[in-house]
Short mmCIF file of C-alpha atoms and ligand atoms in Angstrom, two decimals:
data_model
loop_
_atom_site.label_atom_id
_atom_site.label_comp_id
_atom_site.label_asym_id
_atom_site.label_seq_id
_atom_site.Cartn_x
_atom_site.Cartn_y
_atom_site.Cartn_z
CA MET A 15 -77.21 49.85 -3.42
CA LYS A 16 -77.66 50.53 0.37
CA LYS A 17 -77.34 47.55 2.67
CA GLN A 18 -80.28 46.22 4.59
CA VAL A 19 -80.33 46.72 8.26
CA VAL A 20 -82.87 45.19 10.83
CA LEU A 21 -83.09 47.06 13.98
CA TYR A 22 -84.85 45.36 17.07
CA LYS A 23 -84.28 48.35 19.15
CA LYS A 24 -85.54 51.82 18.94
CA LEU A 25 -82.83 54.51 18.43
CA SER A 26 -83.01 58.17 18.95
CA PRO A 27 -83.81 60.41 15.88
CA LEU A 28 -80.24 61.33 15.57
CA LEU A 29 -79.12 57.86 15.51
CA MET A 30 -81.72 56.84 13.14
CA ALA A 31 -80.86 59.49 10.72
CA ARG A 32 -77.43 58.34 10.68
CA LEU A 33 -78.48 54.80 10.03
CA HIS A 34 -81.02 55.93 7.31
CA GLU A 35 -78.30 58.05 5.47
CA HIS A 36 -76.16 55.04 4.93
CA THR A 37 -78.40 51.83 4.92
CA ASP A 38 -82.15 50.70 4.37
CA VAL A 39 -83.71 50.27 7.82
CA THR A 40 -86.43 47.97 8.94
CA LEU A 41 -87.52 48.72 12.39
CA ILE A 42 -88.82 45.96 14.85
CA ASP A 43 -90.29 48.00 17.50
CA SER A 44 -91.20 45.24 19.93
CA LEU A 45 -90.17 41.82 20.78
CA ASP A 46 -93.76 40.39 21.46
CA ALA A 47 -95.07 37.61 19.31
CA GLU A 48 -96.05 40.13 16.63
CA GLY A 49 -92.75 41.74 16.64
CA LEU A 50 -90.78 38.34 16.20
CA GLY A 51 -92.91 37.32 13.36
CA LYS A 52 -91.85 40.66 11.83
CA LEU A 53 -88.24 40.13 12.62
CA ARG A 54 -88.56 36.49 10.95
CA ASP A 55 -89.98 38.16 7.81
CA ALA A 56 -87.18 40.69 7.59
CA LEU A 57 -84.21 38.32 8.48
CA PRO A 58 -84.13 36.89 4.82
CA ARG A 59 -83.03 40.29 3.60
CA ALA A 60 -80.75 41.50 6.50
CA HIS A 61 -77.12 42.39 6.13
CA GLY A 62 -76.92 43.78 9.50
CA LEU A 63 -78.78 43.43 12.81
CA LEU A 64 -78.59 45.82 15.72
CA GLY A 65 -80.49 45.29 18.97
CA ALA A 66 -80.35 43.91 22.56
CA SER A 67 -82.04 41.68 24.85
CA LEU A 68 -82.93 39.04 22.17
CA LYS A 69 -81.62 35.40 22.08
CA LEU A 70 -80.38 35.19 18.42
CA ASP A 71 -79.91 31.54 17.99
CA ALA A 72 -79.07 29.55 15.15
CA GLU A 73 -82.83 28.86 14.35
CA LEU A 74 -83.27 32.42 13.83
CA LEU A 75 -80.11 33.32 12.26
CA ASP A 76 -80.49 30.52 9.61
CA LEU A 77 -83.10 32.84 8.12
CA ALA A 78 -80.77 35.44 7.44
CA PRO A 79 -78.29 33.94 4.67
CA ASN A 80 -76.87 37.50 3.86
CA LEU A 81 -76.15 38.38 7.31
CA GLU A 82 -72.74 39.99 7.59
CA ALA A 83 -72.63 41.86 10.96
CA ILE A 84 -74.66 42.09 14.33
CA ALA A 85 -74.15 44.99 16.67
CA SER A 86 -75.38 44.25 20.11
CA VAL A 87 -76.23 47.25 22.25
CA SER A 88 -74.71 45.44 25.27
CA VAL A 89 -71.23 44.56 26.84
CA GLY A 90 -72.58 41.04 27.55
CA VAL A 91 -72.59 38.72 24.58
CA ASP A 92 -74.31 35.80 26.07
CA ASN A 93 -77.24 36.03 23.82
CA TYR A 94 -75.08 34.90 20.90
CA ASP A 95 -73.62 31.59 19.82
CA ILE A 96 -70.14 32.97 18.95
CA ASP A 97 -68.92 29.77 17.54
CA TYR A 98 -71.80 29.63 15.14
CA LEU A 99 -71.24 33.35 14.11
CA THR A 100 -67.75 32.78 13.64
CA GLU A 101 -68.34 29.80 11.53
CA ARG A 102 -70.62 31.91 9.34
CA ARG A 103 -68.36 34.75 9.50
CA ILE A 104 -70.75 37.03 10.92
CA LEU A 105 -68.99 40.03 12.81
CA LEU A 106 -70.35 40.54 16.29
CA SER A 107 -69.68 43.61 18.19
CA ASN A 108 -70.51 44.93 21.54
CA THR A 109 -70.64 48.19 23.54
CA PRO A 110 -68.00 47.88 26.14
CA ASP A 111 -66.36 50.95 28.08
CA VAL A 112 -69.26 53.48 27.64
CA LEU A 113 -71.33 51.58 30.23
CA THR A 114 -68.68 50.90 32.80
CA GLU A 115 -69.16 53.83 35.26
CA THR A 116 -72.85 53.75 35.04
CA THR A 117 -73.09 49.91 35.75
CA ALA A 118 -70.56 50.28 38.59
CA ASP A 119 -72.69 53.29 40.00
CA THR A 120 -75.73 50.69 39.94
CA GLY A 121 -73.41 48.25 41.88
CA PHE A 122 -72.73 50.71 44.47
CA ALA A 123 -76.45 51.70 44.44
CA LEU A 124 -77.38 48.16 45.45
CA ILE A 125 -74.50 48.09 48.13
CA LEU A 126 -75.77 51.03 49.83
CA ALA A 127 -79.35 50.13 49.31
CA THR A 128 -79.00 46.73 51.07
CA ALA A 129 -76.58 47.80 53.61
CA ARG A 130 -78.54 50.73 54.83
CA ARG A 131 -81.84 49.10 54.22
CA VAL A 132 -82.96 52.17 51.86
CA VAL A 133 -85.90 50.51 50.11
CA GLU A 134 -87.37 48.89 53.28
CA LEU A 135 -87.09 51.94 55.35
CA ALA A 136 -88.34 54.33 52.60
CA ASN A 137 -91.35 52.14 52.07
CA MET A 138 -91.90 52.15 55.81
CA VAL A 139 -92.29 55.95 55.73
CA ARG A 140 -94.42 55.72 52.67
CA ASP A 141 -96.54 53.23 54.56
CA GLY A 142 -97.05 55.49 57.61
CA GLN A 143 -95.07 53.02 59.62
CA TRP A 144 -92.69 55.84 60.92
CA THR A 145 -94.38 56.72 64.23
CA ARG A 146 -91.33 57.08 66.51
CA ASN A 147 -87.51 57.35 66.10
CA ILE A 148 -86.38 54.23 64.62
CA GLY A 149 -84.32 51.81 66.85
CA PRO A 150 -81.78 48.93 66.52
CA ALA A 151 -84.60 46.75 64.61
CA HIS A 152 -84.32 49.04 61.65
CA PHE A 153 -80.56 49.82 61.80
CA GLY A 154 -78.29 48.77 58.82
CA SER A 155 -74.76 48.16 58.69
CA ASP A 156 -71.78 50.53 57.48
CA VAL A 157 -70.54 50.62 54.03
CA HIS A 158 -67.28 52.61 54.59
CA GLY A 159 -64.33 50.83 55.86
CA LYS A 160 -65.87 47.28 55.31
CA THR A 161 -64.21 44.64 52.94
CA LEU A 162 -65.40 44.79 49.24
CA GLY A 163 -65.04 41.48 47.42
CA ILE A 164 -65.12 41.63 43.69
CA ILE A 165 -65.49 38.64 41.41
CA GLY A 166 -64.53 39.23 37.93
CA MET A 167 -62.00 42.25 37.85
CA GLY A 168 -62.64 43.57 34.37
CA ARG A 169 -63.69 47.15 33.55
CA ILE A 170 -66.72 47.26 35.78
CA GLY A 171 -64.92 45.34 38.57
CA GLU A 172 -61.98 47.94 38.39
CA ALA A 173 -64.85 50.74 38.51
CA LEU A 174 -66.20 49.37 41.44
CA ALA A 175 -62.95 48.94 43.10
CA GLN A 176 -62.40 52.69 42.46
CA ARG A 177 -65.48 53.66 44.22
CA GLY A 178 -64.93 51.39 47.05
CA HIS A 179 -61.08 52.33 47.68
CA PHE A 180 -61.28 56.17 47.01
CA GLY A 181 -64.97 56.75 47.99
CA PHE A 182 -65.46 54.72 51.07
CA GLY A 183 -62.25 53.67 52.28
CA MET A 184 -62.89 50.04 51.74
CA PRO A 185 -60.10 47.42 51.55
CA VAL A 186 -60.60 45.68 48.41
CA ILE A 187 -60.11 41.99 47.63
CA TYR A 188 -60.88 40.33 44.26
CA HIS A 189 -61.05 36.97 42.56
CA SER A 190 -60.45 36.81 38.67
CA ASN A 191 -58.71 34.42 36.23
CA SER A 192 -55.37 35.74 37.16
CA PRO A 193 -53.96 38.46 39.52
CA LYS A 194 -54.01 41.87 38.27
CA PRO A 195 -50.97 43.86 39.41
CA ALA A 196 -51.90 47.50 37.89
CA VAL A 197 -55.43 46.95 39.68
CA GLU A 198 -53.60 46.13 42.97
CA LYS A 199 -51.45 48.97 42.74
CA ARG A 200 -54.09 51.52 41.83
CA PHE A 201 -56.50 50.39 44.46
CA ASN A 202 -54.33 48.64 47.02
CA ALA A 203 -56.57 45.54 46.09
CA GLN A 204 -55.32 41.99 47.13
CA TYR A 205 -56.04 38.71 45.02
CA ARG A 206 -57.94 35.93 46.89
CA SER A 207 -58.87 32.44 45.70
CA LEU A 208 -62.73 32.28 45.25
CA ASN A 209 -63.20 30.62 48.58
CA ASP A 210 -61.12 33.05 50.57
CA LEU A 211 -62.92 35.87 49.07
CA LEU A 212 -66.30 34.29 49.89
CA GLN A 213 -65.25 34.11 53.59
CA GLN A 214 -63.48 37.09 54.05
CA ALA A 215 -65.55 39.91 51.98
CA ASP A 216 -68.38 41.97 53.72
CA PHE A 217 -69.87 42.75 50.22
CA ILE A 218 -69.41 40.21 47.64
CA CYS A 219 -70.07 41.68 44.07
CA LEU A 220 -70.36 39.58 41.04
CA THR A 221 -69.30 41.41 37.81
CA LEU A 222 -68.46 38.36 35.70
CA PRO A 223 -69.54 37.65 32.26
CA LEU A 224 -71.94 34.45 31.88
CA THR A 225 -70.01 31.75 30.03
CA ALA A 226 -69.90 28.09 30.16
CA GLU A 227 -67.36 28.47 33.02
CA THR A 228 -69.46 30.82 35.17
CA GLU A 229 -72.62 29.31 34.70
CA GLY A 230 -73.73 28.40 38.29
CA LEU A 231 -70.47 29.38 39.83
CA ILE A 232 -72.18 30.47 42.85
CA GLY A 233 -74.35 27.75 44.46
CA ALA A 234 -75.12 26.32 48.14
CA GLU A 235 -71.59 25.37 48.79
CA GLU A 236 -70.43 28.96 48.07
CA PHE A 237 -73.22 30.67 49.97
CA ALA A 238 -72.14 28.25 52.93
CA LEU A 239 -68.74 29.93 52.96
CA MET A 240 -70.25 33.51 53.35
CA ARG A 241 -70.67 35.02 56.75
CA PRO A 242 -74.12 35.90 58.23
CA GLU A 243 -73.08 39.47 57.83
CA SER A 244 -72.17 39.35 54.17
CA ILE A 245 -74.32 41.12 51.43
CA PHE A 246 -74.21 39.47 48.09
CA ILE A 247 -74.62 41.92 45.05
CA ASN A 248 -75.15 40.55 41.39
CA ILE A 249 -74.67 43.02 38.68
CA SER A 250 -73.50 40.45 35.99
CA ARG A 251 -75.83 37.66 34.85
CA GLY A 252 -78.69 35.91 36.88
CA LYS A 253 -77.50 32.50 35.55
CA VAL A 254 -74.00 32.85 37.45
CA VAL A 255 -75.79 32.13 40.54
CA HIS A 256 -78.16 29.13 41.75
CA GLU A 257 -81.21 31.22 42.63
CA ALA A 258 -82.62 28.73 44.68
CA ALA A 259 -79.44 28.38 46.78
CA LEU A 260 -79.52 32.30 47.15
CA VAL A 261 -83.04 32.20 48.25
CA GLN A 262 -82.19 29.41 51.00
CA ALA A 263 -79.12 31.40 52.07
CA LEU A 264 -81.11 34.52 52.52
CA ARG A 265 -84.17 32.83 54.30
CA SER A 266 -81.77 31.06 56.74
CA GLY A 267 -79.85 33.95 57.61
CA GLN A 268 -76.60 32.49 56.06
CA ILE A 269 -76.04 35.77 54.54
CA ARG A 270 -77.60 39.22 55.58
CA ALA A 271 -79.00 40.67 52.23
CA ALA A 272 -78.71 40.73 48.59
CA GLY A 273 -78.79 43.38 46.01
CA LEU A 274 -79.92 41.89 42.65
CA ASP A 275 -80.05 43.73 39.17
CA VAL A 276 -80.13 40.25 37.27
CA PHE A 277 -81.94 37.01 37.51
CA GLU A 278 -82.09 33.51 36.18
CA ARG A 279 -85.38 34.53 34.37
CA GLU A 280 -85.98 38.02 33.34
CA PRO A 281 -88.49 39.85 33.77
CA LEU A 282 -88.52 38.47 37.40
CA ASN A 283 -91.70 36.95 37.99
CA LEU A 284 -94.04 38.36 40.80
CA ASP A 285 -94.28 34.89 42.38
CA SER A 286 -90.49 34.72 42.73
CA PRO A 287 -89.45 33.89 46.52
CA LEU A 288 -86.93 36.73 46.11
CA LEU A 289 -89.82 39.31 46.27
CA GLN A 290 -91.08 37.98 49.53
CA LEU A 291 -87.74 38.79 51.48
CA ASN A 292 -87.45 42.10 52.99
CA ASN A 293 -83.54 41.72 52.75
CA VAL A 294 -83.53 41.73 48.91
CA VAL A 295 -83.43 44.72 46.92
CA ALA A 296 -84.38 43.68 43.23
CA THR A 297 -83.98 46.09 40.19
CA PRO A 298 -84.93 45.59 36.69
CA HIS A 299 -81.54 44.83 35.02
CA MET A 300 -81.07 48.64 34.99
CA GLY A 301 -77.26 48.48 35.30
CA SER A 302 -76.66 50.75 32.41
CA ALA A 303 -80.00 52.26 32.31
CA THR A 304 -79.29 55.99 32.21
CA HIS A 305 -80.45 58.44 29.45
CA GLU A 306 -76.72 59.34 28.71
CA THR A 307 -75.34 55.85 28.84
CA ARG A 308 -78.06 53.91 26.84
CA GLU A 309 -77.66 56.69 24.20
CA ALA A 310 -73.86 56.32 24.22
CA MET A 311 -74.33 52.42 23.81
CA ALA A 312 -76.53 52.74 20.69
CA ARG A 313 -74.12 55.26 19.19
CA CYS A 314 -71.18 52.70 19.72
CA ALA A 315 -73.31 50.04 18.12
CA VAL A 316 -74.34 52.10 15.31
CA ASP A 317 -70.64 52.83 14.62
CA ASN A 318 -70.03 49.34 14.82
CA LEU A 319 -72.39 48.33 12.51
CA LEU A 320 -71.68 50.89 9.89
CA ALA A 321 -67.76 50.13 9.99
CA ALA A 322 -68.79 46.43 9.56
CA LEU A 323 -70.98 47.10 6.54
CA ALA A 324 -68.61 49.31 4.90
CA GLY A 325 -65.84 46.56 5.14
CA LYS A 326 -63.91 48.10 7.90
CA ARG A 327 -63.19 46.41 11.40
CA PRO A 328 -65.73 47.48 13.96
CA GLU A 329 -63.99 49.15 17.03
CA ASN A 330 -65.73 46.63 19.46
CA LEU A 331 -65.39 43.40 17.57
CA VAL A 332 -66.01 40.37 19.65
CA ASN A 333 -65.12 37.40 17.19
CA ILE A 334 -61.85 38.85 16.03
CA GLN A 335 -61.08 35.42 14.30
CA VAL A 336 -63.54 36.27 11.64
CA TRP A 337 -61.52 39.63 10.77
CA LYS A 338 -58.31 37.62 10.84
CA ALA A 339 -59.61 35.06 8.51
C1 DGY B 428 -75.27 44.78 29.07
O1 DGY B 428 -74.78 45.56 28.64
O2 DGY B 428 -74.71 43.42 28.96
C2 DGY B 428 -76.19 44.94 30.08
O3 DGY B 428 -76.14 44.04 31.25
C3 DGY B 428 -77.37 44.96 29.50
O4 DGY B 428 -77.94 43.72 29.00
#
């Protein structure tokens, strides 16, 4: 008998066909109240789950006694209680690697957009405000040659370092759990303590996962260490930053600008003070959102799920303890 899979994310016809070949699929095509009701109804028969952008807490997963595997279409796994999953021996997999370059592209898009004021000035043209040659009031700041500071030197951090070093001639400094000699060699990067990095970098880029240790890592004290010309970029998770402190730092001129793809609460509310600031470029958590990369992520998640349901170790297993056990 085929295993039961509950999808809470639409897949391409090709991937749907692949899943249908091996499993019985229930598709929950939206995560509104009605969709969540359908999900609850489907959970009791689910052996596998595949989707993204949903907090799958114990209350929901207790409805799924037969659950063997969850394939998350994301690299971040902050929507899951890993200890709970491990205790229940549910295999959790994610989709690293395939989104690295695209997410680093988004980081650089935000670096360029904030430094060169791309959104603000493009809107000026659109609003008919370009009536004479622009002057210093509209000038931005250079990106090339400036110091790129990366907090969290994982795959995406490395891809940012590569762009900064080879593409823009930027000195790279970074902070992570421990120094990374290979990265230092490839990108001529230098390790810094967090405080030193905050004081020295022109661009401060967050690429950390959200964990109990990183939640709220950047707050008022950290913004106070940055310089008035610093630009803050967040492509990791909103909750790594105290958003109120960020707003205060931007309003007071403690930092120059922020490029933000992630927020404490998503979608970002229209009444967020961040949206009243010209020196903020806010994007809708689009780090990996290209046709090619989202398809590659979905393919990776399908592979992970089918492997797990066939009793094989998924390539991107997160809670390897379950497999060892
Ligand atoms: C990820 O893959 O974790 C991206 O941030 C999308 O959630």
